[in-house]
CSV table of C-alpha atoms in Angstrom, one decimal:
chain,number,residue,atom,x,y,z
S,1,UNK,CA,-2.4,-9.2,5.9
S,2,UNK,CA,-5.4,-9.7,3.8
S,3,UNK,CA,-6.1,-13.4,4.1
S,4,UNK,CA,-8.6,-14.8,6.2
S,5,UNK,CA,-7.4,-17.0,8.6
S,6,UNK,CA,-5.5,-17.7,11.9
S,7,UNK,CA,-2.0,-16.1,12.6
S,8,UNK,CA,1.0,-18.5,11.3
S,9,UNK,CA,3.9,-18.7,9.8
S,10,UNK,CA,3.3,-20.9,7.1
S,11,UNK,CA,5.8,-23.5,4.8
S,12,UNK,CA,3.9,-22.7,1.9
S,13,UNK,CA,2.8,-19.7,-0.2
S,14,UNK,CA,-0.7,-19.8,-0.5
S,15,UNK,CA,-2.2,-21.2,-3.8
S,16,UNK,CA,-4.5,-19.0,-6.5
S,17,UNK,CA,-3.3,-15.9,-5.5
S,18,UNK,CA,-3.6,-13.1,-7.9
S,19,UNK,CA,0.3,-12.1,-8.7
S,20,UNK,CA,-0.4,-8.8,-9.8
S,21,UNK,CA,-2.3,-8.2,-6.2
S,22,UNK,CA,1.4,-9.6,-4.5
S,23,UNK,CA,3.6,-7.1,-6.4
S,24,UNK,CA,0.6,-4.0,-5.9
S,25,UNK,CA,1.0,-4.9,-2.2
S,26,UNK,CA,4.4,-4.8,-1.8
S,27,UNK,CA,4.8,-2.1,-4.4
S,28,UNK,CA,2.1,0.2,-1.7
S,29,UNK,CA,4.3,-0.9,1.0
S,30,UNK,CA,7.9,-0.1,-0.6
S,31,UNK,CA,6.9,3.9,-0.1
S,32,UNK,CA,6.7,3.5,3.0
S,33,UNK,CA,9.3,1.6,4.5
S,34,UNK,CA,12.0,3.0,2.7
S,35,UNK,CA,11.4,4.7,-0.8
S,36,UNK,CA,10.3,8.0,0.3
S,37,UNK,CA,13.3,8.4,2.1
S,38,UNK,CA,15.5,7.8,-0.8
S,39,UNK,CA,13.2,10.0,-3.4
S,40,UNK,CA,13.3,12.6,-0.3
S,41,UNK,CA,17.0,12.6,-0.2
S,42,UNK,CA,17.6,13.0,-3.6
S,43,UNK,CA,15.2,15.8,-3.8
S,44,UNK,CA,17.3,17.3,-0.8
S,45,UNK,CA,20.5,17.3,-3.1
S,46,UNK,CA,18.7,18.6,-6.2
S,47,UNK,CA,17.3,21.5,-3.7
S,48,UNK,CA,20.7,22.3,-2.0
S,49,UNK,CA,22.2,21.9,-5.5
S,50,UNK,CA,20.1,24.6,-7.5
S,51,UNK,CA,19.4,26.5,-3.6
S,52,UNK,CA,15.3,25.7,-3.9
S,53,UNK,CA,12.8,26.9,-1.5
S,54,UNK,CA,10.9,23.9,0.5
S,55,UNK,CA,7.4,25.3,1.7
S,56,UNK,CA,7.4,24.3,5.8
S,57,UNK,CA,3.6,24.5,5.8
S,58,UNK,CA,3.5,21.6,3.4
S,59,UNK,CA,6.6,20.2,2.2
S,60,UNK,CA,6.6,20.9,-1.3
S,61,UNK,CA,9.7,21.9,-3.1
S,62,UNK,CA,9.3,24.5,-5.5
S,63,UNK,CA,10.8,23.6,-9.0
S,64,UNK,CA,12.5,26.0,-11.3
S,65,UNK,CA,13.0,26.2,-15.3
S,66,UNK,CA,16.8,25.8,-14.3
S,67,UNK,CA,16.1,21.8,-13.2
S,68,UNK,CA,16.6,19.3,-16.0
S,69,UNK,CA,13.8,17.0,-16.5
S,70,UNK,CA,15.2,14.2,-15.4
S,71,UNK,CA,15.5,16.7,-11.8
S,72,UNK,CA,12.0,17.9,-12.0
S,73,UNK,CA,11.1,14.0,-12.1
S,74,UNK,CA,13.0,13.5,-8.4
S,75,UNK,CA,11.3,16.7,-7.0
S,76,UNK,CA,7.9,16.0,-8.7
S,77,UNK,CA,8.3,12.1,-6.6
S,78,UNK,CA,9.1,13.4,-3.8
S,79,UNK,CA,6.8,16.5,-3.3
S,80,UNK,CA,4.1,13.4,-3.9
S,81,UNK,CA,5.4,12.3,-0.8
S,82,UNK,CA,4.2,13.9,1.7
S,83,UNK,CA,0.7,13.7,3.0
S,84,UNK,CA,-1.7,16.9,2.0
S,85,UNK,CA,-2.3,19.1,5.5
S,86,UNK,CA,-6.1,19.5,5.6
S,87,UNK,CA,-7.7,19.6,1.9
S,88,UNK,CA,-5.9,17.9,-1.5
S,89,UNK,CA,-4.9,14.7,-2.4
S,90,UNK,CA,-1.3,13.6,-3.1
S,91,UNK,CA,0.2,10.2,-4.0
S,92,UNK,CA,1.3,9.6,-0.2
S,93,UNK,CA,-2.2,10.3,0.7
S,94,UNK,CA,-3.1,6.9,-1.5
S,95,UNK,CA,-1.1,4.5,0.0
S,96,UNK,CA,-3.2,3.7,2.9
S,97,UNK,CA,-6.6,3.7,1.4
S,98,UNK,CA,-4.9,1.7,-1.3
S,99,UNK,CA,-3.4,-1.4,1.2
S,100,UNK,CA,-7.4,-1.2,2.5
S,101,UNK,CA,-8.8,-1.7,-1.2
S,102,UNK,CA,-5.8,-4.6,-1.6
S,103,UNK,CA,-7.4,-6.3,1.4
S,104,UNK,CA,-10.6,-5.9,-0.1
S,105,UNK,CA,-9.7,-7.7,-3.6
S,106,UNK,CA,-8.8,-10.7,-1.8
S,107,UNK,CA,-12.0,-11.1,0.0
S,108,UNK,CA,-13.7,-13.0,-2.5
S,109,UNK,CA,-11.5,-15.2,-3.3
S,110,UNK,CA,-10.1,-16.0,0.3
S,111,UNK,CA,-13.2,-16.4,1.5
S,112,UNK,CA,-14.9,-17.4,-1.8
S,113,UNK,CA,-12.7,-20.6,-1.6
S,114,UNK,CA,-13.7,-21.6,2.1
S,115,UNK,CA,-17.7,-21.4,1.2
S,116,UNK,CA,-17.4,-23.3,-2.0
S,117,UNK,CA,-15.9,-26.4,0.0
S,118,UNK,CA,-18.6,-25.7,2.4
S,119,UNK,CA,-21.4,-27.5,0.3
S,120,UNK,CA,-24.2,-26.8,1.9
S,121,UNK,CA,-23.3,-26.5,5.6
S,122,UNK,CA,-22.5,-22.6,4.6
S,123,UNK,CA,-23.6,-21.2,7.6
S,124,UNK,CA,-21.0,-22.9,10.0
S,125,UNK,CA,-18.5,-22.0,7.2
S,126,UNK,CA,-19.4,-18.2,7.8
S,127,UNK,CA,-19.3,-18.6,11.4
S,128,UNK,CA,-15.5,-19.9,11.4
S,129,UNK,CA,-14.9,-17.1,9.2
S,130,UNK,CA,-16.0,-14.9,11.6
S,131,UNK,CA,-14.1,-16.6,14.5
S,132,UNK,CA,-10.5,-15.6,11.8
S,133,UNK,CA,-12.0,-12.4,11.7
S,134,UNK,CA,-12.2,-11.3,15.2
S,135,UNK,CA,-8.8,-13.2,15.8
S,136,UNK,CA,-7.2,-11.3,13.2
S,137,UNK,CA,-8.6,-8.1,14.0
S,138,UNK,CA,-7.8,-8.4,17.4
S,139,UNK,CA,-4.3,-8.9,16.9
S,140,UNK,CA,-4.1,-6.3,14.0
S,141,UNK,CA,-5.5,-3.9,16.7
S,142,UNK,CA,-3.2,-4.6,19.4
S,143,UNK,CA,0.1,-4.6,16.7
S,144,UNK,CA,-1.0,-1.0,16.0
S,145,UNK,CA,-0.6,0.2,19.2
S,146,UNK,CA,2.9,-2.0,19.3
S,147,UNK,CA,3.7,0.3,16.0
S,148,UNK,CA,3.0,3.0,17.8
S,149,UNK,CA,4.8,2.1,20.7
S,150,UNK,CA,2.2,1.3,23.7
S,151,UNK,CA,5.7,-1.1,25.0
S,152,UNK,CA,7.4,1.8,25.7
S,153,UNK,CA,5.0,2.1,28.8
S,154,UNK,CA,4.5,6.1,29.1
S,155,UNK,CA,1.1,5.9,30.5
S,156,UNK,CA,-2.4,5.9,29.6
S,157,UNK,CA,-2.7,9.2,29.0
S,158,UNK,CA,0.1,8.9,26.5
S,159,UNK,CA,-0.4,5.9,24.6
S,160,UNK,CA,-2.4,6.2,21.3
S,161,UNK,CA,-5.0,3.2,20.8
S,162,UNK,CA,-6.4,4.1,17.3
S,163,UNK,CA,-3.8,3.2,14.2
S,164,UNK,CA,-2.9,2.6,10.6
S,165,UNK,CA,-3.2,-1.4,11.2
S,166,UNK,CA,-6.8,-0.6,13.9
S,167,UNK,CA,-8.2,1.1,11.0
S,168,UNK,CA,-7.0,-1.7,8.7
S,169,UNK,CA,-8.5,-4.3,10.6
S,170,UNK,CA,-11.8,-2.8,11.5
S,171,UNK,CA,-12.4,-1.3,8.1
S,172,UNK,CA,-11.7,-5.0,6.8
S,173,UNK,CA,-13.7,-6.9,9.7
S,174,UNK,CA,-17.2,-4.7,8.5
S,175,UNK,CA,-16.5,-5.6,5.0
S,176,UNK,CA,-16.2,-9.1,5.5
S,177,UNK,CA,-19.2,-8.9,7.0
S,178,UNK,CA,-20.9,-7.2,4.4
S,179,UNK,CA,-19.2,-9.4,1.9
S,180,UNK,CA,-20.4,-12.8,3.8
S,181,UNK,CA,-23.8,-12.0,4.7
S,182,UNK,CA,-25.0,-9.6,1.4
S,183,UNK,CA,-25.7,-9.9,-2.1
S,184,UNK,CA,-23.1,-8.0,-4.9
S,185,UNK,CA,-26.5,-5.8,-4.1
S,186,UNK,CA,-27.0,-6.0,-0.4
S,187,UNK,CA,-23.0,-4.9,-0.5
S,188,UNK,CA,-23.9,-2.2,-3.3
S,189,UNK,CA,-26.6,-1.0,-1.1
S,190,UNK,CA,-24.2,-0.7,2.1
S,191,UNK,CA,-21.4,1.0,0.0
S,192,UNK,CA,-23.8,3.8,-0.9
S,193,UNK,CA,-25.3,3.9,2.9
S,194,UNK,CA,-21.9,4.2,4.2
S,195,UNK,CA,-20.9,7.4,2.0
S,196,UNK,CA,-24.2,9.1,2.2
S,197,UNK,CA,-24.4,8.5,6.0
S,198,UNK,CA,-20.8,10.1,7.0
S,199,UNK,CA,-21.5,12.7,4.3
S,200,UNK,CA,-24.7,13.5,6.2
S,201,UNK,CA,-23.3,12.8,9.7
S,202,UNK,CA,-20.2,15.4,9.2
S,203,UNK,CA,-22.9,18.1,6.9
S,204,UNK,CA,-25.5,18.0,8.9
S,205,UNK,CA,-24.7,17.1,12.9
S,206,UNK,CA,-24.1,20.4,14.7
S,207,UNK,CA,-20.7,20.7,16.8
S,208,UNK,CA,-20.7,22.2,20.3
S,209,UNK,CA,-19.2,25.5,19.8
S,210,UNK,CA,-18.8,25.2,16.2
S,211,UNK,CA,-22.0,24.0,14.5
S,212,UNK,CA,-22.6,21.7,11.5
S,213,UNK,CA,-20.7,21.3,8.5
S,214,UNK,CA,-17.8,23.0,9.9
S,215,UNK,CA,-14.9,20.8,8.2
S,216,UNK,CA,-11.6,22.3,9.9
S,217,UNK,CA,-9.7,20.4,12.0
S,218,UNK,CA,-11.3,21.6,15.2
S,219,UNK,CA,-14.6,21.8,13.8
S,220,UNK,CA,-15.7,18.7,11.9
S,221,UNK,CA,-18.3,15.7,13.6
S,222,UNK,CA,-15.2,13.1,13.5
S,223,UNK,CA,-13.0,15.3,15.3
S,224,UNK,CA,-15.4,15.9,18.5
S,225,UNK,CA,-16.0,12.1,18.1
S,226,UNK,CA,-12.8,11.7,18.7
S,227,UNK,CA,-12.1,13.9,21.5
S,228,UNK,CA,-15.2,12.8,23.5
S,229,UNK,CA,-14.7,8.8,22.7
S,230,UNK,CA,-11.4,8.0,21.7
S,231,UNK,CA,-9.2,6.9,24.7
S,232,UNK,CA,-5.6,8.2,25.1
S,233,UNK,CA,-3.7,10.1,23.4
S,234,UNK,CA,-4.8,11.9,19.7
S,235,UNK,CA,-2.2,11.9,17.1
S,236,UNK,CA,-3.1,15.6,15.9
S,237,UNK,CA,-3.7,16.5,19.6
S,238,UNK,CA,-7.6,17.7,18.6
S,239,UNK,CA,-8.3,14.6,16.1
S,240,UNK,CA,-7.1,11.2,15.2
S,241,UNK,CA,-6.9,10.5,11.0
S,242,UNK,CA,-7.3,7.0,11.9
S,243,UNK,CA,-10.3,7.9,14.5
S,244,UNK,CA,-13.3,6.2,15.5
S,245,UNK,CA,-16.1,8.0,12.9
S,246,UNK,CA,-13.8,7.6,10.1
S,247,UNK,CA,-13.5,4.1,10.0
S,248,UNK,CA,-17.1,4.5,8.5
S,249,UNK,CA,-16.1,5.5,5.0
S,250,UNK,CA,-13.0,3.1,5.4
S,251,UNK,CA,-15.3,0.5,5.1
S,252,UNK,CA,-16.4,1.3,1.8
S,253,UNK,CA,-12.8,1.8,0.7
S,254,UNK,CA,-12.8,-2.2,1.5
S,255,UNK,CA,-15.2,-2.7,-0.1
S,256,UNK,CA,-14.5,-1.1,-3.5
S,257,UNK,CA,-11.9,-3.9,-3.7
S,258,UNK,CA,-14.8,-6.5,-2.9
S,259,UNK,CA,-16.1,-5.2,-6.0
S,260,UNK,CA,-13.2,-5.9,-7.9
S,261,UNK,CA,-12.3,-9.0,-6.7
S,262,UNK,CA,-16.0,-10.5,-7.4
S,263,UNK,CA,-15.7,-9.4,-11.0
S,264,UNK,CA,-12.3,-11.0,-10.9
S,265,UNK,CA,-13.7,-14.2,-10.4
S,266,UNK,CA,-16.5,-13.9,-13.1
S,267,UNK,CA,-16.2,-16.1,-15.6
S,268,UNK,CA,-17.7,-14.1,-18.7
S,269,UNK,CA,-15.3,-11.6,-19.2
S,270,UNK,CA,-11.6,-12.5,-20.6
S,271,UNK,CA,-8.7,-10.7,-18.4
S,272,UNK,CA,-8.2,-8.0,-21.3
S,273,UNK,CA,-11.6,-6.8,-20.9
S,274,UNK,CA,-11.2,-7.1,-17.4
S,275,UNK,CA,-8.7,-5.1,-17.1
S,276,UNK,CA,-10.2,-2.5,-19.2
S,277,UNK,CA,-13.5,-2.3,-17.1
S,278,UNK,CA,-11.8,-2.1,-14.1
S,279,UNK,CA,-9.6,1.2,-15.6
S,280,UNK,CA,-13.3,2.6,-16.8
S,281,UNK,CA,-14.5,2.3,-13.5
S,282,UNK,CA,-11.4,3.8,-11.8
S,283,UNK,CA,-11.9,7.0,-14.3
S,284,UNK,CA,-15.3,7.0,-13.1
S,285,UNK,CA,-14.7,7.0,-9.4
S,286,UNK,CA,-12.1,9.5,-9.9
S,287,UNK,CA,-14.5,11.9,-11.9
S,288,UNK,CA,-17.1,11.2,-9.2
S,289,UNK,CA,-15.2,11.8,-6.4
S,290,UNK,CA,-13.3,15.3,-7.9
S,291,UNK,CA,-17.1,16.2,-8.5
S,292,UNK,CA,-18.3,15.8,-4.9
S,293,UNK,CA,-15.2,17.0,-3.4
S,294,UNK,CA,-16.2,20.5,-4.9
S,295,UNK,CA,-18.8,20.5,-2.6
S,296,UNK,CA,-17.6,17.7,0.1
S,297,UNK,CA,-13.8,17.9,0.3
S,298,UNK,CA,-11.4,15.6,-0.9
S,299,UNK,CA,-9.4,14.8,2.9
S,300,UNK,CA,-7.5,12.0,4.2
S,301,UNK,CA,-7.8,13.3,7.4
S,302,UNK,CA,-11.3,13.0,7.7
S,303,UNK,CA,-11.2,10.2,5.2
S,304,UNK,CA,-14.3,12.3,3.6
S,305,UNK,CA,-16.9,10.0,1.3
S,306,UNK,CA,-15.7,12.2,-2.1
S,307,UNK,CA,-11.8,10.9,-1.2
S,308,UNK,CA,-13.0,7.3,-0.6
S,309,UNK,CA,-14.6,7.6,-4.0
S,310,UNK,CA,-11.3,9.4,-5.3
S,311,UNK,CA,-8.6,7.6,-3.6
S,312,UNK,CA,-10.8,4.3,-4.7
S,313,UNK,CA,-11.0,5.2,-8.8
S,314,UNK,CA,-6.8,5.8,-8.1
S,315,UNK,CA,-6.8,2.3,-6.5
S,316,UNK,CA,-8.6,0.9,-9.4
S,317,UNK,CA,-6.5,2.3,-12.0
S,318,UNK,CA,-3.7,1.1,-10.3
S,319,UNK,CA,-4.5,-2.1,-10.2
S,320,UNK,CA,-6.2,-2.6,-13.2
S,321,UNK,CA,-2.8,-1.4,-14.6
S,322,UNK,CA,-0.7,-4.2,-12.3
S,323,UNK,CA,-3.3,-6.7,-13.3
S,324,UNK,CA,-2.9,-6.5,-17.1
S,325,UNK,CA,1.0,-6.3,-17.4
S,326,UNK,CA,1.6,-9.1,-14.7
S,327,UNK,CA,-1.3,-11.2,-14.8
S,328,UNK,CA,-2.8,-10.4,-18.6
S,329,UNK,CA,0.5,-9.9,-20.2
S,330,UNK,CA,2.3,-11.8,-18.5
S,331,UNK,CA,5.8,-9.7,-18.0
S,332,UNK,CA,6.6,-10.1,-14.2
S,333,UNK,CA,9.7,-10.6,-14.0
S,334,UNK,CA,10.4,-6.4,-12.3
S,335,UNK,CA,7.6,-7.0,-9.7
S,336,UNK,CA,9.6,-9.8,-8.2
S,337,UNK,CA,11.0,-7.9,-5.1
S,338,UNK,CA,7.5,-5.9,-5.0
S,339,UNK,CA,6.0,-9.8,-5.0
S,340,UNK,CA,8.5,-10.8,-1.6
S,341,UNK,CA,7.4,-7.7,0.2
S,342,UNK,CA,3.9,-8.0,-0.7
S,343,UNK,CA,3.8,-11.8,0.6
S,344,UNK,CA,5.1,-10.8,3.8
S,345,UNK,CA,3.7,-6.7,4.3
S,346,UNK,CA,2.6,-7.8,7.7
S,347,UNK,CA,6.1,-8.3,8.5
S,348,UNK,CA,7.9,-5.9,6.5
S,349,UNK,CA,5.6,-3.3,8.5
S,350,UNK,CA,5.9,-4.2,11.3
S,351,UNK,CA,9.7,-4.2,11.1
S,352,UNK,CA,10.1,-0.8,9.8
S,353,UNK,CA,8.3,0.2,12.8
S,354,UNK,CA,10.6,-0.3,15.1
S,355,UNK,CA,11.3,-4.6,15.4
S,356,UNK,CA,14.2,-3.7,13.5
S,357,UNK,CA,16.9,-0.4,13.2
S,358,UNK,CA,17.5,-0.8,9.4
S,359,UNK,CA,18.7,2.7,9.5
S,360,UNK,CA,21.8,1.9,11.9
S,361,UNK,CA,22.4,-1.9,10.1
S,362,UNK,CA,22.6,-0.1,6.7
S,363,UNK,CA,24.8,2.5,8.6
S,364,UNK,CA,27.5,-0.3,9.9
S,365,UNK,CA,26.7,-2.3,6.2
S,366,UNK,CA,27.5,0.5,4.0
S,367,UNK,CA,28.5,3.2,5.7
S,368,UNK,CA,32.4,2.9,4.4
S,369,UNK,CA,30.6,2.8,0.5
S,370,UNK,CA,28.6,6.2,1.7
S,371,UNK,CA,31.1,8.1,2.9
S,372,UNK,CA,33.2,7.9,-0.4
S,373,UNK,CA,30.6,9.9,-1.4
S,374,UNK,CA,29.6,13.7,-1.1
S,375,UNK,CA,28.3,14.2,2.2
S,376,UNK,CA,25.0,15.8,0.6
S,377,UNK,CA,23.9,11.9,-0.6
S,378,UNK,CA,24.3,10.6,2.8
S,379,UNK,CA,20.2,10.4,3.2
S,380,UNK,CA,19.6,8.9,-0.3
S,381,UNK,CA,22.2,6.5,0.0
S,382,UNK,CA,21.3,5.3,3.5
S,383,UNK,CA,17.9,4.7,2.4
S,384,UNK,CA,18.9,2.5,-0.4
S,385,UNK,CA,21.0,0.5,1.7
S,386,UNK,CA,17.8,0.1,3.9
S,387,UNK,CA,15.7,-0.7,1.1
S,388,UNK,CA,18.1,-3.9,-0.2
S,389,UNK,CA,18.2,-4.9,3.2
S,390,UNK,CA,14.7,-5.2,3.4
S,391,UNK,CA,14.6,-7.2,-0.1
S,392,UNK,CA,16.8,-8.9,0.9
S,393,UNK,CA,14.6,-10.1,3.9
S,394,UNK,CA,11.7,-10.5,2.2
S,395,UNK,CA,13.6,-12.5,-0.8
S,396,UNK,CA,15.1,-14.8,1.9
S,397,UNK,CA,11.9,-15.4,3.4
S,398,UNK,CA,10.2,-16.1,0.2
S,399,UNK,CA,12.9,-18.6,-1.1
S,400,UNK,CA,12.2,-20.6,2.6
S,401,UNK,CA,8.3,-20.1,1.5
S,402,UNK,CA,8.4,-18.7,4.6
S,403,UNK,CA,5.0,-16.4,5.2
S,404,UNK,CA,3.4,-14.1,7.9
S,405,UNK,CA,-0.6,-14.6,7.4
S,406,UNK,CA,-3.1,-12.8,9.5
């Protein structure tokens, strides 16, 4: 999904790929198309088990000395699950900013590679890029609505046009451009312009019957942006979390993985140190943005500048993590079914949202294994028979060298 260039399925994996970026990809996508499921399920047994209270108003299940520790691990996964309702910042509330900062780590290199065969006709290098990018961001666009099933035909009024994979492609588009056009400080000056600006837009523009800095749901600058600009239908009824505003501070999600992709490629540093600065940094970010979330909130919804700066240091750390045991250490053999689903997460997502029914295949697979067991690990169960279908996809497709590249 990150890859600059025209839609294909292609007979061969592409070349210089960074392998711990594979395996973080597919490891950010797992959660999604099937591992919460099984995390929540098995919560759901250790809660009927032990008769725990689940909050409603945000989903958390509320542990007790009585769970063992291996039980509190389950609960502690799976209240981690679920996105935070307004203010916070769980582990589900991660996942997408981390797949944007993915997509930015590639950028150098993807389209590093294309300007370094350019020689010196750079400029008509750039403009193909920008031809892939508009392609790709078209179609990314128009699968998001898919995902969030315009096919079904319900009407204008009820289709929703903005979406996980619209945000995805217009944060990524901007960044590019940013990327191809800017110096490392052109692209730090834009970074800091992007933050200050949506920090200042959502602080300091007044809301018609609410007034400025009003950050509630109703209340905040995105929101009315949204409501006044944003066709269709709204996901939260008075705002969209992937809204039009929002996709300002997306951008510099993006391009926080720029940042780390370009000192990737630099020469000076071995991979240890690498590694290491890129864990500093992600300690830093995280610091920075708790800091101005005391004053700025820390919200997905929004996608506030202090959560961009927090969700990026936890995007770092993350991936400074996955690049020194699989690229620096060398031990990747246990990312191998992260690595399938990574190669293919345009697929895999798209197939969890709704090309495929990998709820009722698992059902007819395994549902004589399921039912030898207590009724109460039906869920948890399901979902793992979902989740080795889907490696099983993606390792089928990978043996055939068989990719989905946007």
């Amino acid at each position: 999904m990150d890859r600059v260039q025209n839609t294909t399925i292609s007979a061969t994996p592409p070349t210089g790929r960074l392998r711990s970026l594979d395996a973080l990809r597919g490891f950010d996508m797992f959660w999604i198309v099937s591992g919460e499921f099984i995390f929540h399920g098995i919560a759901s047994v250790i809660k009927q088990r032990h008769g725990l209270v689940q909050d409603t108003s945000n989903w958390q299940i509320q542990t007790t000395e009585a769970l063992s520790f291996t039980e509190k691990i389950f609960v502690g996964i799976s209240n981690q699950l679920h996105h935070t309702v307004w203010n916070g910042f769980t582990f589900y509330d991660l996942i997408f900013p981390l797949f944007i900062f993915i997509a930015g780590v590639s950028m150098p290199y993807s389209m590093g590679k294309q300007l370094e065969k350019a020689g010196h006709d750079k400029a008509a290098v750039r403009r193909k890029i920008i031809r892939s990018l508009l392609k790709r961001t078209i179609i990314l666009l128009l699968l998001g609505m898919v995902a969030n099933g315009a096919l079904q035909l319900k009407g204008y009024e009820h289709t929703r046009f903005a979406s996980v994979l619209g945000r995805i492609a217009i944060s990524c588009f901007f960044a590019a451009l940013i990327t191809l056009y800017c110096s490392l400080k052109g692209q730090i000056l834009w970074f800091a312009g992007l933050l200050l600006g949506y920090w200042a837009m959502l602080s300091w523009i007044p809301v018609p019957g609410f007034g400025a800095g009003v950050l509630t749901p109703e209340g905040n600058f995105a929101a009315y942006i949204d409501r006044q600009l944003l066709p269709g239908k709204l996901h939260r009824k008075v705002y969209d979390p992937e809204g039009l505003l929002s996709n300002i501070p997306a951008i510099a999600s993006a391009l926080l993985g720029v940042f780390a992709g370009t000192f990737l490629k630099n020469s000076t540093f071995v991979p240890p140190r690498k590694a290491g600065a890129l864990a500093v940094t992600g300690v830093v970010l995280v610091v920075a943005g708790y800091a101005w979330g005391l004053f700025f909130p820390i919200n997905k919804n929004m996608w506030t500048s202090s959560f961009t700066l927090y969700a990026g240091g936890w995007s770092m750390l993350l991936f400074a993590l996955f690049y020194y045991i699989i690229d620096v250490a060398g031990i990747s053999g246990w990312a191998a079914p992260f690595t399938w689903m990574g190669m293919n997460s345009i697929l895999i997502y798209m197939a969890a949202h709704g090309l495929i029914n990998f709820e009722s295949t698992s059902t007819v697979l395994f549902g004589g294994i399921i039912s030898k067991f207590p009724p109460e690990w039906y869920t948890a169960l399901l979902w793992t028979g979902v989740a080795v279908l889907q490696f099983a996809g993606m390792y089928f497709l990978y043996k055939k060298k068989l990719f989905v590249k946007l």
